[in-house]
Tab-separated table of C-alpha atoms and ligand atoms in Angstrom:
chain	number	residue	atom	x	y	z
A	26	UNK	CA	21.664	69.639	114.930
A	27	UNK	CA	21.346	73.264	116.580
A	28	UNK	CA	18.693	75.531	117.309
A	29	UNK	CA	19.638	79.018	116.528
A	30	UNK	CA	18.128	81.095	119.231
A	31	UNK	CA	17.434	84.702	119.614
A	32	UNK	CA	20.606	86.368	120.763
A	33	UNK	CA	22.708	84.389	118.215
A	34	UNK	CA	20.420	84.608	115.416
A	35	UNK	CA	21.260	88.513	115.026
A	36	UNK	CA	24.670	87.383	113.997
A	37	UNK	CA	23.281	84.999	111.453
A	38	UNK	CA	21.042	87.584	110.039
A	39	UNK	CA	23.908	89.938	109.720
A	40	UNK	CA	26.161	87.463	107.826
A	41	UNK	CA	23.224	86.678	105.580
A	42	UNK	CA	22.357	90.436	104.763
A	43	UNK	CA	25.987	91.094	104.040
A	44	UNK	CA	26.142	88.171	101.638
A	45	UNK	CA	22.944	89.455	99.792
A	46	UNK	CA	24.326	92.970	99.753
A	47	UNK	CA	27.919	92.099	98.592
A	48	UNK	CA	27.093	89.350	96.104
A	49	UNK	CA	24.469	91.600	94.646
A	50	UNK	CA	27.186	94.105	93.870
A	51	UNK	CA	29.029	91.463	91.907
A	52	UNK	CA	25.955	90.726	89.870
A	53	UNK	CA	24.768	87.552	91.654
A	54	UNK	CA	21.106	86.624	92.036
A	55	UNK	CA	19.719	84.119	94.645
A	56	UNK	CA	18.577	80.676	93.740
A	57	UNK	CA	16.561	78.522	96.258
A	58	UNK	CA	16.590	74.820	95.729
A	59	UNK	CA	15.042	72.082	97.552
A	60	UNK	CA	16.855	70.387	100.652
A	61	UNK	CA	16.193	66.923	99.203
A	62	UNK	CA	17.390	65.529	95.850
A	63	UNK	CA	17.691	62.204	94.269
A	64	UNK	CA	20.618	60.268	95.978
A	65	UNK	CA	22.098	59.531	92.364
A	66	UNK	CA	22.745	63.252	91.873
A	67	UNK	CA	25.255	63.439	94.915
A	68	UNK	CA	26.831	60.059	93.965
A	69	UNK	CA	27.562	61.235	90.525
A	70	UNK	CA	28.799	64.752	91.219
A	71	UNK	CA	30.507	64.548	94.697
A	72	UNK	CA	31.898	61.135	93.766
A	73	UNK	CA	31.346	57.599	95.184
A	74	UNK	CA	34.615	57.294	96.902
A	75	UNK	CA	34.495	60.516	98.841
A	76	UNK	CA	33.737	60.770	102.626
A	77	UNK	CA	30.638	62.525	101.998
A	78	UNK	CA	29.015	59.821	99.667
A	79	UNK	CA	30.777	57.001	101.438
A	80	UNK	CA	29.612	57.753	105.029
A	81	UNK	CA	28.001	61.064	105.603
A	82	UNK	CA	24.637	61.319	103.801
A	83	UNK	CA	21.245	61.215	105.144
A	84	UNK	CA	19.671	58.745	102.633
A	85	UNK	CA	16.174	57.263	102.726
A	86	UNK	CA	13.473	55.734	100.493
A	87	UNK	CA	10.289	57.639	100.275
A	88	UNK	CA	6.990	55.943	99.906
A	89	UNK	CA	7.424	55.375	96.262
A	90	UNK	CA	10.768	53.758	97.061
A	91	UNK	CA	12.798	56.544	95.514
A	92	UNK	CA	16.105	57.027	97.000
A	93	UNK	CA	16.316	60.429	98.336
A	94	UNK	CA	19.157	62.314	100.361
A	95	UNK	CA	19.129	65.392	102.457
A	96	UNK	CA	21.555	67.748	100.462
A	97	UNK	CA	25.127	67.487	101.979
A	98	UNK	CA	26.185	70.474	99.824
A	99	UNK	CA	24.714	72.977	97.550
A	100	UNK	CA	26.662	72.924	94.193
A	101	UNK	CA	25.121	69.626	92.804
A	102	UNK	CA	21.424	70.768	93.438
A	103	UNK	CA	22.154	74.314	91.851
A	104	UNK	CA	23.598	72.501	88.848
A	105	UNK	CA	20.616	70.248	88.595
A	106	UNK	CA	18.301	73.138	88.756
A	107	UNK	CA	20.334	75.114	86.277
A	108	UNK	CA	20.173	72.176	83.744
A	109	UNK	CA	16.562	71.390	84.379
A	110	UNK	CA	15.623	74.955	84.055
A	111	UNK	CA	17.712	75.519	81.059
A	112	UNK	CA	19.005	78.715	82.534
A	113	UNK	CA	21.849	79.072	79.933
A	114	UNK	CA	19.141	79.665	77.287
A	115	UNK	CA	18.142	82.836	79.113
A	116	UNK	CA	21.597	83.999	79.843
A	117	UNK	CA	25.066	82.713	78.748
A	118	UNK	CA	26.543	83.572	82.064
A	119	UNK	CA	24.830	82.551	85.334
A	120	UNK	CA	25.890	84.291	88.813
A	121	UNK	CA	23.841	82.351	91.495
A	122	UNK	CA	24.079	82.454	95.247
A	123	UNK	CA	22.131	80.241	97.836
A	124	UNK	CA	22.095	79.960	101.530
A	125	UNK	CA	20.546	77.204	103.707
A	126	UNK	CA	20.947	74.081	105.663
A	127	UNK	CA	23.071	71.096	104.714
A	128	UNK	CA	23.280	67.658	106.223
A	129	UNK	CA	26.216	65.445	106.997
A	130	UNK	CA	26.298	62.372	109.244
A	131	UNK	CA	29.616	63.425	110.875
A	132	UNK	CA	31.026	63.306	114.273
A	133	UNK	CA	29.623	66.317	115.879
A	134	UNK	CA	32.202	68.793	117.603
A	135	UNK	CA	32.984	72.460	117.645
A	136	UNK	CA	32.350	73.754	114.216
A	137	UNK	CA	31.199	70.424	112.914
A	138	UNK	CA	27.543	69.690	113.073
A	139	UNK	CA	25.057	67.277	111.360
A	140	UNK	CA	22.670	70.021	110.091
A	141	UNK	CA	24.891	72.978	109.305
A	142	UNK	CA	24.420	76.005	106.986
A	143	UNK	CA	26.315	77.205	104.055
A	144	UNK	CA	26.257	80.462	101.928
A	145	UNK	CA	27.552	79.719	98.680
A	146	UNK	CA	27.972	81.371	95.129
A	147	UNK	CA	28.314	79.742	91.747
A	148	UNK	CA	29.338	81.260	88.215
A	149	UNK	CA	28.576	79.157	85.183
A	150	UNK	CA	29.606	79.916	81.674
A	151	UNK	CA	33.041	81.636	82.062
A	152	UNK	CA	36.191	79.692	81.452
A	153	UNK	CA	38.459	82.832	81.686
A	154	UNK	CA	40.824	83.239	84.646
A	155	UNK	CA	39.237	86.716	85.375
A	156	UNK	CA	36.228	84.953	86.790
A	157	UNK	CA	38.266	82.834	89.226
A	158	UNK	CA	40.000	85.992	90.472
A	159	UNK	CA	36.643	87.648	90.636
A	160	UNK	CA	35.061	84.975	92.806
A	161	UNK	CA	37.892	84.789	95.007
A	162	UNK	CA	38.005	88.658	95.456
A	163	UNK	CA	34.295	88.584	96.286
A	164	UNK	CA	35.050	85.916	98.906
A	165	UNK	CA	37.720	88.088	100.431
A	166	UNK	CA	35.685	91.192	100.330
A	167	UNK	CA	32.984	89.409	102.122
A	168	UNK	CA	35.339	88.475	105.045
A	169	UNK	CA	36.390	91.969	105.187
A	170	UNK	CA	32.887	93.392	105.308
A	171	UNK	CA	31.732	91.150	107.987
A	172	UNK	CA	34.795	91.805	110.088
A	173	UNK	CA	36.460	88.423	110.057
A	174	UNK	CA	40.258	89.187	109.901
A	175	UNK	CA	41.950	86.101	110.991
A	176	UNK	CA	41.797	84.233	107.715
A	177	UNK	CA	44.158	83.249	104.725
A	178	UNK	CA	43.089	82.600	101.350
A	179	UNK	CA	44.925	79.406	100.200
A	180	UNK	CA	44.986	78.721	96.461
A	181	UNK	CA	45.927	75.570	94.471
A	182	UNK	CA	45.179	74.009	91.025
A	183	UNK	CA	43.988	70.336	90.742
A	184	UNK	CA	44.760	70.155	87.038
A	185	UNK	CA	42.181	68.622	84.574
A	186	UNK	CA	41.265	65.417	83.016
A	187	UNK	CA	44.309	65.688	80.850
A	188	UNK	CA	46.945	66.206	83.424
A	189	UNK	CA	45.619	64.711	86.679
A	190	UNK	CA	45.886	60.887	85.642
A	191	UNK	CA	49.842	61.396	85.539
A	192	UNK	CA	49.807	63.148	88.769
A	193	UNK	CA	47.516	60.550	90.169
A	194	UNK	CA	49.897	57.928	89.092
A	195	UNK	CA	52.935	59.732	90.541
A	196	UNK	CA	51.149	60.085	93.841
A	197	UNK	CA	49.983	56.388	93.890
A	198	UNK	CA	53.565	55.280	93.454
A	199	UNK	CA	54.923	57.622	96.214
A	200	UNK	CA	52.095	56.344	98.500
A	201	UNK	CA	52.798	52.630	97.762
A	202	UNK	CA	56.366	53.229	99.014
A	203	UNK	CA	54.867	54.743	102.259
A	204	UNK	CA	51.945	52.571	102.997
A	205	UNK	CA	52.888	51.426	106.399
A	206	UNK	CA	52.785	55.025	107.711
A	207	UNK	CA	49.196	55.645	106.598
A	208	UNK	CA	46.040	55.246	108.458
A	209	UNK	CA	43.568	52.355	107.698
A	210	UNK	CA	41.326	54.724	105.706
A	211	UNK	CA	44.277	55.957	103.552
A	212	UNK	CA	45.651	52.546	103.026
A	213	UNK	CA	42.251	51.632	101.686
A	214	UNK	CA	41.673	54.775	99.553
A	215	UNK	CA	45.288	55.329	98.124
A	216	UNK	CA	44.307	53.386	95.088
A	217	UNK	CA	40.624	54.408	94.726
A	218	UNK	CA	41.206	58.130	95.547
A	219	UNK	CA	44.790	58.890	96.191
A	220	UNK	CA	44.366	62.659	96.328
A	221	UNK	CA	42.038	62.241	99.589
A	222	UNK	CA	45.322	60.913	101.464
A	223	UNK	CA	46.842	64.519	101.180
A	224	UNK	CA	43.545	65.651	102.799
A	225	UNK	CA	43.595	63.226	105.776
A	226	UNK	CA	43.779	64.785	109.153
A	227	UNK	CA	45.494	61.999	110.908
A	228	UNK	CA	48.825	63.302	111.904
A	229	UNK	CA	50.778	60.330	110.811
A	230	UNK	CA	49.446	60.610	107.261
A	231	UNK	CA	50.328	64.432	107.233
A	232	UNK	CA	53.955	63.344	108.094
A	233	UNK	CA	54.124	60.542	105.822
A	234	UNK	CA	53.117	62.673	102.834
A	235	UNK	CA	54.939	65.727	103.597
A	236	UNK	CA	57.320	64.867	100.589
A	237	UNK	CA	54.754	63.677	98.328
A	238	UNK	CA	54.846	64.775	94.779
A	239	UNK	CA	53.250	68.093	94.119
A	240	UNK	CA	50.293	68.508	91.795
A	241	UNK	CA	51.697	71.958	90.685
A	242	UNK	CA	54.554	70.140	89.072
A	243	UNK	CA	52.293	68.139	86.987
A	244	UNK	CA	50.069	70.582	85.501
A	245	UNK	CA	49.640	70.619	81.670
A	246	UNK	CA	50.247	73.944	79.858
A	247	UNK	CA	46.701	74.917	79.737
A	248	UNK	CA	46.146	74.382	83.429
A	249	UNK	CA	49.600	76.109	84.301
A	250	UNK	CA	48.765	78.955	82.129
A	251	UNK	CA	45.110	79.417	83.809
A	252	UNK	CA	46.874	79.002	87.300
A	253	UNK	CA	49.387	81.696	86.479
A	254	UNK	CA	46.671	84.146	85.130
A	255	UNK	CA	44.543	83.801	88.197
A	256	UNK	CA	47.372	84.661	90.379
A	257	UNK	CA	48.185	87.603	87.990
A	258	UNK	CA	44.671	88.967	88.212
A	259	UNK	CA	44.586	88.611	92.085
A	260	UNK	CA	47.847	90.469	92.328
A	261	UNK	CA	46.368	93.322	89.853
A	262	UNK	CA	43.350	93.933	92.314
A	263	UNK	CA	45.206	93.445	95.506
A	264	UNK	CA	43.472	90.189	96.814
A	265	UNK	CA	46.047	88.507	99.069
A	266	UNK	CA	46.472	84.784	98.941
A	267	UNK	CA	49.100	82.029	99.582
A	268	UNK	CA	49.679	78.757	97.508
A	269	UNK	CA	48.922	75.397	99.264
A	270	UNK	CA	49.800	72.700	96.797
A	271	UNK	CA	48.463	69.970	99.356
A	272	UNK	CA	45.056	71.270	99.216
A	273	UNK	CA	42.906	68.778	97.292
A	274	UNK	CA	39.362	69.348	98.461
A	275	UNK	CA	36.961	66.318	99.508
A	276	UNK	CA	34.741	66.440	96.420
A	277	UNK	CA	35.613	64.893	93.191
A	278	UNK	CA	34.199	67.454	90.838
A	279	UNK	CA	36.896	69.959	91.175
A	280	UNK	CA	39.373	70.872	88.349
A	281	UNK	CA	42.069	73.566	87.916
A	282	UNK	CA	41.443	76.354	90.704
A	283	UNK	CA	40.524	75.212	94.146
A	284	UNK	CA	40.753	77.256	97.215
A	285	UNK	CA	40.045	77.557	100.872
A	286	UNK	CA	39.553	80.305	103.349
A	287	UNK	CA	41.511	79.153	106.436
A	288	UNK	CA	41.859	80.175	110.064
A	289	UNK	CA	43.930	79.385	112.947
A	290	UNK	CA	41.283	80.205	115.452
A	291	UNK	CA	38.927	77.288	115.204
A	292	UNK	CA	41.154	74.310	116.198
A	293	UNK	CA	41.118	71.411	113.501
A	294	UNK	CA	37.960	72.851	111.913
A	295	UNK	CA	40.129	75.314	110.185
A	296	UNK	CA	38.451	75.858	106.783
A	297	UNK	CA	35.746	78.564	106.951
A	298	UNK	CA	35.088	78.590	103.265
A	299	UNK	CA	36.095	76.433	100.372
A	300	UNK	CA	35.511	76.051	96.724
A	301	UNK	CA	36.895	75.555	93.139
A	302	UNK	CA	36.416	75.243	89.488
A	303	UNK	CA	34.264	72.264	88.321
A	304	UNK	CA	34.543	72.523	84.521
A	305	UNK	CA	33.317	69.060	83.651
A	306	UNK	CA	30.454	68.651	86.187
A	307	UNK	CA	27.442	70.263	84.235
A	308	UNK	CA	28.208	68.095	81.307
A	309	UNK	CA	28.538	65.063	83.453
A	310	UNK	CA	25.094	65.791	84.827
A	311	UNK	CA	23.621	65.882	81.428
A	312	UNK	CA	23.603	69.405	80.760
A	313	UNK	CA	25.567	71.647	78.259
A	314	UNK	CA	29.542	71.647	78.368
A	315	UNK	CA	29.809	74.719	80.527
A	316	UNK	CA	32.509	75.541	82.963
A	317	UNK	CA	31.780	76.638	86.492
A	318	UNK	CA	33.337	77.840	89.589
A	319	UNK	CA	32.116	78.496	93.186
A	320	UNK	CA	32.481	78.380	96.857
A	321	UNK	CA	30.617	77.589	100.192
A	322	UNK	CA	31.128	79.131	103.348
A	323	UNK	CA	30.062	77.494	106.670
A	324	UNK	CA	27.695	79.918	108.574
A	325	UNK	CA	28.456	78.188	111.960
A	326	UNK	CA	32.203	78.625	111.544
A	327	UNK	CA	31.555	82.399	110.418
A	328	UNK	CA	29.304	82.989	113.474
A	329	UNK	CA	32.053	81.325	115.918
A	330	UNK	CA	34.614	83.363	114.393
A	331	UNK	CA	32.597	86.587	114.662
A	332	UNK	CA	32.614	85.781	118.371
A	333	UNK	CA	33.178	88.885	120.264
A	334	UNK	CA	32.175	91.204	117.398
A	335	UNK	CA	28.710	89.576	117.618
A	336	UNK	CA	25.534	91.640	116.626
A	337	UNK	CA	23.428	92.526	119.509
A	338	UNK	CA	19.663	92.141	119.419
A	339	UNK	CA	17.609	95.188	118.595
A	340	UNK	CA	16.752	97.556	121.467
A	341	UNK	CA	13.084	99.213	121.645
A	342	UNK	CA	13.339	102.979	120.746
A	343	UNK	CA	10.549	103.308	123.223
A	344	UNK	CA	8.773	101.521	126.106
A	345	UNK	CA	5.375	102.796	127.285
A	346	UNK	CA	4.803	102.247	130.950
A	347	UNK	CA	1.158	103.003	132.258
A	348	UNK	CA	-0.760	103.372	135.557
A	349	UNK	CA	-4.409	102.200	135.150
A	350	UNK	CA	-6.789	101.146	132.395
A	351	UNK	CA	-7.298	104.290	130.527
A	352	UNK	CA	-3.573	105.015	130.065
A	353	UNK	CA	-3.072	101.380	129.032
A	354	UNK	CA	-5.684	101.685	126.419
A	355	UNK	CA	-4.165	105.092	125.156
A	356	UNK	CA	-0.671	103.694	125.190
A	357	UNK	CA	-1.671	100.486	123.238
A	358	UNK	CA	-2.949	102.902	120.559
A	359	UNK	CA	0.036	105.140	120.533
A	360	UNK	CA	2.430	102.005	120.368
A	361	UNK	CA	0.736	100.529	117.550
A	362	UNK	CA	0.630	103.829	115.547
A	363	UNK	CA	4.397	104.058	116.180
A	364	UNK	CA	5.166	100.602	115.180
A	365	UNK	CA	3.143	100.909	111.990
A	366	UNK	CA	5.476	103.993	111.166
A	367	UNK	CA	8.462	102.062	111.780
A	368	UNK	CA	9.405	102.652	115.471
A	369	UNK	CA	10.378	99.693	117.771
A	370	UNK	CA	7.922	100.316	120.577
A	371	UNK	CA	7.042	97.903	123.473
A	372	UNK	CA	4.725	97.991	126.429
A	373	UNK	CA	3.576	95.745	129.300
A	374	UNK	CA	0.209	94.095	128.042
A	375	UNK	CA	-0.918	92.858	131.254
A	376	UNK	CA	-1.351	95.822	133.647
A	377	UNK	CA	1.669	94.886	135.928
A	378	UNK	CA	2.954	97.353	138.631
A	379	UNK	CA	4.883	100.343	137.577
A	380	UNK	CA	8.032	98.949	139.167
A	381	UNK	CA	7.810	95.797	137.221
A	382	UNK	CA	6.982	97.730	133.956
A	383	UNK	CA	10.253	99.805	134.526
A	384	UNK	CA	12.221	96.644	135.320
A	385	UNK	CA	11.047	95.217	132.028
A	386	UNK	CA	12.069	98.424	130.178
A	387	UNK	CA	15.408	98.088	131.804
A	388	UNK	CA	15.857	94.453	130.794
A	389	UNK	CA	14.880	95.253	127.023
A	390	UNK	CA	17.333	98.119	127.372
A	391	UNK	CA	14.668	100.439	126.057
A	392	UNK	CA	16.199	103.953	124.913
A	393	UNK	CA	13.393	105.921	126.217
A	394	UNK	CA	10.364	105.324	128.545
A	395	UNK	CA	7.025	106.994	128.295
A	396	UNK	CA	5.194	106.869	131.702
A	397	UNK	CA	1.606	107.591	131.380
A	398	UNK	CA	-0.499	108.104	134.576
A	399	UNK	CA	-4.425	108.670	134.691
A	400	UNK	CA	-4.251	112.366	135.863
A	401	UNK	CA	-1.538	113.223	133.472
A	402	UNK	CA	-3.428	111.497	130.657
A	403	UNK	CA	-6.540	113.823	131.430
A	404	UNK	CA	-4.131	116.839	131.218
A	405	UNK	CA	-2.746	115.529	128.039
A	406	UNK	CA	0.836	114.941	129.332
A	407	UNK	CA	3.264	112.369	130.274
A	408	UNK	CA	6.769	111.821	131.663
A	409	UNK	CA	9.514	110.981	129.110
A	410	UNK	CA	12.536	109.411	130.518
A	411	UNK	CA	15.704	109.011	128.332
A	412	UNK	CA	17.790	106.192	129.664
A	413	UNK	CA	21.097	107.356	128.262
A	414	UNK	CA	21.082	110.559	130.138
A	415	UNK	CA	18.785	109.476	133.043
A	416	UNK	CA	16.820	112.611	132.402
A	417	UNK	CA	13.106	112.834	132.740
A	418	UNK	CA	10.689	115.572	131.499
A	419	UNK	CA	7.103	116.390	131.270
A	420	UNK	CA	6.035	116.461	127.686
A	421	UNK	CA	2.769	117.203	125.989
A	422	UNK	CA	0.893	114.137	124.302
A	423	UNK	CA	-0.012	116.418	121.410
A	424	UNK	CA	2.136	115.795	118.422
A	425	UNK	CA	4.126	113.243	120.478
A	426	UNK	CA	4.022	110.758	117.698
A	427	UNK	CA	5.999	112.793	115.176
A	428	UNK	CA	8.316	113.945	117.937
A	429	UNK	CA	9.211	110.310	118.779
A	430	UNK	CA	9.493	109.326	115.195
A	431	UNK	CA	11.813	112.181	114.572
A	432	UNK	CA	13.919	110.872	117.460
A	433	UNK	CA	13.839	114.304	119.143
A	434	UNK	CA	13.393	115.323	122.570
A	435	UNK	CA	10.830	118.069	122.621
A	436	UNK	CA	11.854	121.562	123.550
A	437	UNK	CA	10.968	122.074	127.228
B	16	ATP	P1	36.165	69.910	106.509
B	16	ATP	O1	37.433	69.778	105.911
B	16	ATP	O2	36.158	70.889	107.700
B	16	ATP	O3	35.377	68.711	106.707
B	16	ATP	P2	34.733	70.211	103.977
B	16	ATP	O4	35.973	70.111	103.020
B	16	ATP	O5	34.166	68.882	104.024
B	16	ATP	O6	35.308	70.772	105.274
B	16	ATP	P3	33.087	71.750	102.077
B	16	ATP	O7	32.249	70.458	101.870
B	16	ATP	O8	34.169	72.302	101.274
B	16	ATP	O9	33.948	71.254	103.616
B	16	ATP	O10	32.192	72.676	102.647
B	16	ATP	C1	32.438	74.143	102.762
B	16	ATP	C2	32.539	74.631	104.170
B	16	ATP	O11	31.337	74.331	104.737
B	16	ATP	C3	33.656	74.353	104.978
B	16	ATP	O12	34.640	75.077	104.722
B	16	ATP	C4	33.074	74.523	106.466
B	16	ATP	O13	33.036	75.857	106.604
B	16	ATP	C5	31.562	74.304	106.155
B	16	ATP	N1	31.218	72.842	106.819
B	16	ATP	C6	31.459	71.683	106.062
B	16	ATP	N2	31.034	70.529	106.798
B	16	ATP	C7	30.659	71.154	107.876
B	16	ATP	C8	30.012	70.673	109.003
B	16	ATP	N3	29.811	69.459	109.351
B	16	ATP	N4	29.564	71.549	110.199
B	16	ATP	C9	29.819	72.665	110.066
B	16	ATP	N5	30.245	73.390	108.908
B	16	ATP	C10	30.698	72.608	107.932
B	17	MG	MG1	34.148	67.354	105.466
């Protein structure tokens, strides 16, 4: 679990602000849900035989002996809230986004942590393939807007409760014939959750399943039609994608469209965002029979990818350096008035030497330094130094507030 410190937090704020801005233009509103839910919610939605539920959840009993879990993902809590607050009675279409910490007991490594953060979006109440294309286009738009280019949108369909059983059967038979090549985990789960085997990161399993039957060859008419339409709309609006028939996702609630935003720049942690359609989930959780689709982006991985293009911390517009008590008091008043009017101003609060004040102004990379001495103050003047041009001039303190706010160097 990481601290996010000044210097890196600016990149996080940028990633969050861009999400608010872009998701807003697609009609999404923010929803904030608790970080703790009843354990049952995750078992029922994510699925008992998934990695998350089998081994990654932070689960504990509270003082009333309720089993609670720190949320490992955001979709189930958002659906719980949607149902509990009967949001469908207020609007038949809900477009929601969230951001915040998630918790999974995983083996920590670069891009994989135990507390990590997701920015996610969900649309509830639209079955039409246009919404799949819209959500995917918004995701691609986001990556463009934050300047992360080295990514590929991969698309698949996992079918529905009608066509998946036949595919599951075909896959199980295939795996049965290749058992000796699979890892222990896969040998165990090939019967309980055969699709997970396709998602296994062990190289031997990848090899052994290279020729496994493709889910796309087993889609029913409805799913095939939906998948074709999603691709058609994506072509229409110019959102690039590739098909990856092996992508199965680690959560059981997905149906039809699934997708990942994949990169080559993060080693084996190659998924930066992932999501899909979950048409049965809301009903399974006791809500109305509404379909849903959404995604979650991993903020740590976005920030890692942003790397070089990181957002720098803000620089002060003005640093006030003073010599003596009266100038310090005057500067404190001026600084406060400027701050109240929106200028980023700083000073030395403790009466250090001028040399040390100027060193601090330098360290903070202040754009301008106003140097105020005792005699000058009495004359109503000060020295304004502009760091960029290394120029310095005497200026009148009268009206200086407005001049500084206007970002102007006064006429000499
Ligand atoms: P992976 O295959 O990398 O384990 P996942 O399929 O478990 O990912 P999801 O549950 O779909 O991931 O979560 C969506 C996104 O959240 C991922 O694409 C990733 O960017 C991020 N994410 C998931 N788990 C972690 C983690 N432990 N640390 C950091 N980011 C994570
Ligand atoms: Mg995972």
